[in-house]
Short mmCIF file of C-alpha atoms in Angstrom, two decimals:
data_model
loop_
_atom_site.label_atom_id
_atom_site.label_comp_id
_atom_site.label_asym_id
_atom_site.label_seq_id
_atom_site.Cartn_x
_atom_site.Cartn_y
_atom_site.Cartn_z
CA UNK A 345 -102.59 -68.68 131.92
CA UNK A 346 -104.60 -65.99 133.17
CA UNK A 347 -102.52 -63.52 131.03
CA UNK A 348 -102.93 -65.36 127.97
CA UNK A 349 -107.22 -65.55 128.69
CA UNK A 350 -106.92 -61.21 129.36
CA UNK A 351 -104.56 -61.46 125.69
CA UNK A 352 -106.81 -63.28 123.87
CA UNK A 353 -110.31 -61.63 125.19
CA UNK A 354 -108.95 -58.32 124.22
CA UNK A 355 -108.03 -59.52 120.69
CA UNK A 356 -111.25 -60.86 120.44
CA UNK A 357 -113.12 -57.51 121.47
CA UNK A 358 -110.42 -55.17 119.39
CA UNK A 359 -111.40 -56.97 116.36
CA UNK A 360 -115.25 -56.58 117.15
CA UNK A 361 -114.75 -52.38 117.69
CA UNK A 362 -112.43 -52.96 114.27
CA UNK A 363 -115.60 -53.97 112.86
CA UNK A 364 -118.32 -52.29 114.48
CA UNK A 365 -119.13 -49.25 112.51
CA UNK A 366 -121.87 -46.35 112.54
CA UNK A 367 -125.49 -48.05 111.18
CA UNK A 368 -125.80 -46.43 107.61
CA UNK A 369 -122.35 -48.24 107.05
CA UNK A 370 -121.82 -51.30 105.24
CA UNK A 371 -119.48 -52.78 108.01
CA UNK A 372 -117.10 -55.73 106.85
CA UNK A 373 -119.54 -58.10 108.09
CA UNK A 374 -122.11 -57.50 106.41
CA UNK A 375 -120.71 -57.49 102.58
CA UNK A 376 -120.25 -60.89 100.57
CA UNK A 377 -123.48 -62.48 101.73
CA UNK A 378 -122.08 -62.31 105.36
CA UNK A 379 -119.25 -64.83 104.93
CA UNK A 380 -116.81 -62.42 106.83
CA UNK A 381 -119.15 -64.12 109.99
CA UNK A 382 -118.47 -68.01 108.88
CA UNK A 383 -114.70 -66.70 108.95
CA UNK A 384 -114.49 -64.91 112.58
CA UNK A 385 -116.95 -68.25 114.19
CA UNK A 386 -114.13 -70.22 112.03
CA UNK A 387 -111.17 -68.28 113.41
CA UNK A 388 -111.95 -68.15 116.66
CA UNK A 389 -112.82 -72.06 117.25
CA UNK A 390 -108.93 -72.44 115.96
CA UNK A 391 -107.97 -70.06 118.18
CA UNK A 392 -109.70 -71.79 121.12
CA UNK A 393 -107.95 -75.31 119.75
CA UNK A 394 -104.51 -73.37 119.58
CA UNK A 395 -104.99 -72.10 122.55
CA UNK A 396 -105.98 -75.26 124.26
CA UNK A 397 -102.80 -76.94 122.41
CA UNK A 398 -100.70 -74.54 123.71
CA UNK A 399 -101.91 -74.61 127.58
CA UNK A 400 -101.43 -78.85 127.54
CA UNK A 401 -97.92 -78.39 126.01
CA UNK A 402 -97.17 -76.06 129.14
CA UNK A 403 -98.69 -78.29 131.59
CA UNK A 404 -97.20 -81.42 130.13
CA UNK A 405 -93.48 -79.33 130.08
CA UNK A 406 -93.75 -78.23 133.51
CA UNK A 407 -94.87 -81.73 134.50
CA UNK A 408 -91.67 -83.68 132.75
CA UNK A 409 -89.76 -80.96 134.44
CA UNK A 410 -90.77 -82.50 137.93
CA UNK A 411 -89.75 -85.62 136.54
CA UNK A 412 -86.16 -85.00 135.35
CA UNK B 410 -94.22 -75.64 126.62
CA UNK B 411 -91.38 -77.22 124.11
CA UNK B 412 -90.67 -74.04 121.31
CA UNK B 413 -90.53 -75.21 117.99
CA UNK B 414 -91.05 -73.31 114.00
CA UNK B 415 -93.75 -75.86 112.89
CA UNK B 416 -95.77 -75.51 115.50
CA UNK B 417 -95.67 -72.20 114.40
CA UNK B 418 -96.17 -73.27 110.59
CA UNK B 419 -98.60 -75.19 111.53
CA UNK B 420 -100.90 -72.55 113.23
CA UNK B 421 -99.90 -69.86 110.18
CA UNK B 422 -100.60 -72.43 107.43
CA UNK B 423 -104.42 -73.27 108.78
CA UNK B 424 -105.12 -69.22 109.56
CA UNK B 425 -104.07 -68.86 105.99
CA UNK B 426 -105.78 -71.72 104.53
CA UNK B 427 -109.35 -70.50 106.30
CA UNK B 428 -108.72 -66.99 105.89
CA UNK B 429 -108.39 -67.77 101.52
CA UNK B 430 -110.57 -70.88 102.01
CA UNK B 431 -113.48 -68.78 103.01
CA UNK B 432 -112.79 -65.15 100.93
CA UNK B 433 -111.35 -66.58 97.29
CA UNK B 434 -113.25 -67.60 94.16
CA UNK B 435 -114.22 -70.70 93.57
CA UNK B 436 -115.50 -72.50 90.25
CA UNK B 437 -118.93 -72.99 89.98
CA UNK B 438 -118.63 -76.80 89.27
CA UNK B 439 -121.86 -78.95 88.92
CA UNK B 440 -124.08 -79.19 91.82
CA UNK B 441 -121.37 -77.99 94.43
CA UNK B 442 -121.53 -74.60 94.04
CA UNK B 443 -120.08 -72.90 97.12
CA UNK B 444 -119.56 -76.71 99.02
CA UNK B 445 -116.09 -76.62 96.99
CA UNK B 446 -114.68 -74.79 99.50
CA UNK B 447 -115.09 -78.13 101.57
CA UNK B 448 -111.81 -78.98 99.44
CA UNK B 449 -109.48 -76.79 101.36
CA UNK B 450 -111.01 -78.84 104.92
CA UNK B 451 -112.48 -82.11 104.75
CA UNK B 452 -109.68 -83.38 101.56
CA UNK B 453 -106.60 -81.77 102.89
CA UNK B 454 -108.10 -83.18 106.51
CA UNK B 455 -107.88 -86.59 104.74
CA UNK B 456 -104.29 -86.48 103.03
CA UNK B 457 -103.12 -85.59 106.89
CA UNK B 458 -104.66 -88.45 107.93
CA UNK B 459 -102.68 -90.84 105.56
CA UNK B 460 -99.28 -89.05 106.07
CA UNK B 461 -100.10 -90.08 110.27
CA UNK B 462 -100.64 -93.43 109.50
CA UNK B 463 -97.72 -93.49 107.45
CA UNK B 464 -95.68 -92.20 110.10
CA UNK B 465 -97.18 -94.72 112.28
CA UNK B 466 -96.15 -97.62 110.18
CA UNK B 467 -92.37 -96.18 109.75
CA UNK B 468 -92.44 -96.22 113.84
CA UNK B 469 -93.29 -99.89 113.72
CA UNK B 470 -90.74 -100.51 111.32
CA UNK B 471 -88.28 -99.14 113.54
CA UNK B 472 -89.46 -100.19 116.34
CA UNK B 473 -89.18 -104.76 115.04
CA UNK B 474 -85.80 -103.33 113.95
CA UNK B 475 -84.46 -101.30 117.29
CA UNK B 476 -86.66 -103.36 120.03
CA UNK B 477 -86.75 -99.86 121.51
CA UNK B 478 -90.13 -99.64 123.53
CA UNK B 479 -90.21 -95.49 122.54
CA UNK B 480 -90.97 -96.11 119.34
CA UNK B 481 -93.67 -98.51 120.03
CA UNK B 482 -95.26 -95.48 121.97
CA UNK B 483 -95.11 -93.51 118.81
CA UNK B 484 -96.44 -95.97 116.53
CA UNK B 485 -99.53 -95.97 119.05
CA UNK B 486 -100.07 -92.19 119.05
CA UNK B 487 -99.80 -91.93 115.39
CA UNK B 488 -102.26 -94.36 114.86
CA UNK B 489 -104.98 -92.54 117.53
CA UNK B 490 -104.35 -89.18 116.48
CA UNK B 491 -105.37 -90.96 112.66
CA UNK B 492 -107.89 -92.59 113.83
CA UNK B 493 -109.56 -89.38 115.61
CA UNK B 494 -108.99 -87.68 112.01
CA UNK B 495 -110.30 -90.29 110.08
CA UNK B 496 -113.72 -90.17 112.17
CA UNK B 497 -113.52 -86.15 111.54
CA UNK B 498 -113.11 -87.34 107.98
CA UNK B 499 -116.01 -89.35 108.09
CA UNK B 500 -118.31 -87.26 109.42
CA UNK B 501 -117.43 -84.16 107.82
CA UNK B 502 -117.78 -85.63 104.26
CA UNK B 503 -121.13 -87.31 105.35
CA UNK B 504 -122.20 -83.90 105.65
CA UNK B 505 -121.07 -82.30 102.59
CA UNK B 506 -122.88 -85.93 100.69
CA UNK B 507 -126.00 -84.86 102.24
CA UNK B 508 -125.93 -81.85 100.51
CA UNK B 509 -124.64 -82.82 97.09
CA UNK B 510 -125.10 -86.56 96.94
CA UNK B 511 -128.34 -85.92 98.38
CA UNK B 512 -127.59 -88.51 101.49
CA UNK B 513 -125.16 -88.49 104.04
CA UNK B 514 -124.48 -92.50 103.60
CA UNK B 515 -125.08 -93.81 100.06
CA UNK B 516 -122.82 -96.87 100.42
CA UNK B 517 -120.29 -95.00 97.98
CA UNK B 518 -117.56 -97.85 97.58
CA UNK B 519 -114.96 -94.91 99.52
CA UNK B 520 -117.18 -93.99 102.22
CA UNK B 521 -117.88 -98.33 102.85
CA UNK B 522 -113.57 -98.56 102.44
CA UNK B 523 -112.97 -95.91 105.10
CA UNK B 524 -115.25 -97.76 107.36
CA UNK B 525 -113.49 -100.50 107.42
CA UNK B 526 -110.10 -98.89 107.80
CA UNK B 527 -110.87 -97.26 110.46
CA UNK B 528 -112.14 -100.60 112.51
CA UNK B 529 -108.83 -102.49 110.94
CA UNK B 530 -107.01 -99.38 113.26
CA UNK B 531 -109.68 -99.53 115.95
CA UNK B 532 -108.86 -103.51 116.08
CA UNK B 533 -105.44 -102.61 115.73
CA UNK B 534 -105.55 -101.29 119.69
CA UNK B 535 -108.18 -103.56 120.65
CA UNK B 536 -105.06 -106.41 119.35
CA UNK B 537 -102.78 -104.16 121.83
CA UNK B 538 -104.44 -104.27 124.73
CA UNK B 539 -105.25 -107.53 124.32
CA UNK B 540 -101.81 -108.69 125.62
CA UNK B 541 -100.29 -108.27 128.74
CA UNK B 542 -96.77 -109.01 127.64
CA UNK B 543 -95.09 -105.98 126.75
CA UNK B 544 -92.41 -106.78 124.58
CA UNK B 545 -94.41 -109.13 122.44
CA UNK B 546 -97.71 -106.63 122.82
CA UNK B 547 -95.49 -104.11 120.97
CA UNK B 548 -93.80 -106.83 118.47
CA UNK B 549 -97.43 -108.32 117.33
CA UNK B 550 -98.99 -105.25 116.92
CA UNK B 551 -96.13 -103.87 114.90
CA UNK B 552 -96.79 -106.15 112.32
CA UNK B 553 -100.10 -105.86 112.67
CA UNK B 554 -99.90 -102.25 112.19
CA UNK B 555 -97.59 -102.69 108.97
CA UNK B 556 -100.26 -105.11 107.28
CA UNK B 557 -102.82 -102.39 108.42
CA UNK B 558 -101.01 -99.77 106.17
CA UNK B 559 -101.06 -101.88 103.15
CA UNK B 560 -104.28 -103.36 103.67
CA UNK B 561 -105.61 -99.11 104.29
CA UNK B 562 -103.96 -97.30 100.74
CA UNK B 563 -105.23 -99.99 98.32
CA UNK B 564 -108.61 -99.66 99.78
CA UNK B 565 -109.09 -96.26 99.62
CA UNK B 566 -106.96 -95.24 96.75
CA UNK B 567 -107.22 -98.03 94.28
CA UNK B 568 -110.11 -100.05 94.73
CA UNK B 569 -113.14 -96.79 94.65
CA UNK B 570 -110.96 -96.18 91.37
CA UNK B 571 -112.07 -99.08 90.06
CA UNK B 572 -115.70 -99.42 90.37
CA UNK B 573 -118.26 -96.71 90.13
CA UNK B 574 -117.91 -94.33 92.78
CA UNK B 575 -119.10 -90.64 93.63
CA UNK B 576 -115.66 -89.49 94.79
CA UNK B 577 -113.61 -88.25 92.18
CA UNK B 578 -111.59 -90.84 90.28
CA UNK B 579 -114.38 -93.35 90.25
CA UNK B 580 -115.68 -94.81 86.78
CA UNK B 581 -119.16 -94.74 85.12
CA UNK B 582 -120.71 -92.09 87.39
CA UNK B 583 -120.19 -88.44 87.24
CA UNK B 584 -118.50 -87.72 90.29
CA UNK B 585 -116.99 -84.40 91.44
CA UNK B 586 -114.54 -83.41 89.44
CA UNK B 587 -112.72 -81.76 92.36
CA UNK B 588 -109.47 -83.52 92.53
CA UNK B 589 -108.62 -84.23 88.96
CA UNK B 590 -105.49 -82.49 88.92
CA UNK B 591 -106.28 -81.69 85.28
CA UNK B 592 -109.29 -79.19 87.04
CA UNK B 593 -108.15 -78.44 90.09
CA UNK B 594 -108.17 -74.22 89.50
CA UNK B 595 -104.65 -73.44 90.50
CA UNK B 596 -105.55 -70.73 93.02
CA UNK B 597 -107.07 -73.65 94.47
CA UNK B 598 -104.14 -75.72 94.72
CA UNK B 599 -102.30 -72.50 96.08
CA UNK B 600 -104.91 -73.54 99.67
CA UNK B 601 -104.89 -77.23 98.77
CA UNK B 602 -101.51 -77.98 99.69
CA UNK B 603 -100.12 -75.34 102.36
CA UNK B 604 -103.81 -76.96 104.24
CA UNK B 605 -101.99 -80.38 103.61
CA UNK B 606 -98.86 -79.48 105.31
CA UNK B 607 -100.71 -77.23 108.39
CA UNK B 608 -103.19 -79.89 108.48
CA UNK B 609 -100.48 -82.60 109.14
CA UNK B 610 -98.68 -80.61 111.33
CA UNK B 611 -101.50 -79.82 113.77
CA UNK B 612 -101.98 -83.65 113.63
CA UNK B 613 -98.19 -84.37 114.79
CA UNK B 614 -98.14 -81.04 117.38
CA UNK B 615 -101.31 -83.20 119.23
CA UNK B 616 -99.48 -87.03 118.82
CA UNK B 617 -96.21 -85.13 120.40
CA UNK B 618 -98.41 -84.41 123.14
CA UNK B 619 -99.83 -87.83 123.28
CA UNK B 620 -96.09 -88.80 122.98
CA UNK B 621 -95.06 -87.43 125.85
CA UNK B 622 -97.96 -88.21 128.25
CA UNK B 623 -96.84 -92.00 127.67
CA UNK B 624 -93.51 -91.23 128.19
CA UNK B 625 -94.40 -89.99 131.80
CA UNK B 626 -96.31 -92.78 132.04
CA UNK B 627 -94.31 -95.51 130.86
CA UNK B 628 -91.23 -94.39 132.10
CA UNK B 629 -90.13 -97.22 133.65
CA UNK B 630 -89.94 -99.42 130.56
CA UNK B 631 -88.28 -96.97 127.84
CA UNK B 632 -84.42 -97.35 127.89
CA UNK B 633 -84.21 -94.56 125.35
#
């Protein structure tokens, strides 16, 4: 679980230095009145729910596991 | 955790459908402006919902013509996991009316229909629980949930269509013109229906969960 937390924080932060560019740049971000932001808050409150999904679905397998 | 392609689907269907939902574009239509979008989230969100309860209802079905407990379980799960959409339904589209109806609740014949599907399904466990008895809680509200089904469609897809309603379809009143069919854009309906499908899925990924949680549970019972 751990693993997956150190995956997804550095996905999280790779795409932030993908988008962080020098000032007098127009970064990604900041083009077509800022949607680009609506679509990473968007993106990453899926990934959260995936994520979430994912860690019950282990929990629950490992749990009927015991039970077999 | 159990491997399986739709979860999959599922998860690459919704990062596609927000990923074009947000970036494509949209008609200008009426007084929605950029609020179309909405189409791709709170609709699709909706048409998810229905497919659940569907699902639900075969369950019961099968379960007054097996007797097998298991699929009284899934007929149960189905009908949460709708009912937790339906009030993300609800509340999602009350926002988008506030800002093109110009309230979030103006007693649009749809919005009043959905209200009272959703307590129909919130009776529907409060009828469960109700009885102790298993084998006749799960016969009862089988048929309950059946008669819930019918009772749900013809409110919400006939009768807004026949009186004067804001939602598209409705008579008299210019209502969006979203889901006409005849002006549905077709890059829209390129989102529209892979959001359908990933919507749905996400919805049966969560009742599998639910699924199996009462099977741990209820072990005891289920000969299946």
């Amino acid at each position: 679980m751990r693993k997956l937390f150190f995956i997804l924080m550095a996905f999280i932060f790779s795409v932030q230095q993908l988008f962080a560019q020098t000032p007098d740049e127009v970064s990604a971000m900041e083009t077509n009145g800022k949607i680009y932001v609506v679509l990473a808050v968007c993106l990453t409150i899926f990934a959260g729910i995936v994520a979430y999904l994912i860690r019950i679905d282990r929990k629950l397998s490992k749990l009927e596991k015991q039970n077999d | 955790m159990q491997k399986s392609w739709w979860k999959i689907l599922a998860v690459l269907l919704l990062l596609y459908t927000f990923t074009a939902g947000f970036l494509i574009q949209v008609p200008i239509i009426g007084n929605l402006y950029q609020t179309i979008r909405n189409l791709f989230f709170h609709v699709p969100m909706w048409f998810g919902q229905m497919i659940l309860l569907l699902v639900s209802m075969i369950y019961s079905i099968r379960y007054l013509r097996s007797g097998n407990l298991a699929d009284d379980i899934r007929a149960r799960e189905f009908a949460r996991t709708g009912i937790i959409f339906g009030v993300l339904g609800l509340v999602t589209g009350a926002i988008w009316a506030t800002y093109t109806w110009g309230e979030p609740w103006s007693n649009d014949p749809k919005q009043i229909a959905v209200a009272i599907a959703l307590l129909i399904y919130l009776a529907y466990f409060v009828l469960r629980n109700s009885m102790p008895d298993m084998d006749k809680r799960a016969r009862v509200s089988s048929v309950y949930n059946i008669f819930a089904y019918f009772i749900y469609i013809p409110l919400i897809m006939i009768l807004p269509r026949l009186v004067q309603s804001l939602h598209p379809g409705g008579e008299g009143v210019e209502g969006n013109p979203a889901m006409n069919g005849r002006d549905l854009d077709p890059t829209m309906r390129m989102i529209f229906w892979p959001a359908v499908i990933g919507w749905t899925l996400l919805g049966v990924w969560m009742t599998s969960l639910l699924i199996r949680i009462s099977k741990l549970k209820e072990k005891k019972w289920i000969h299946a």
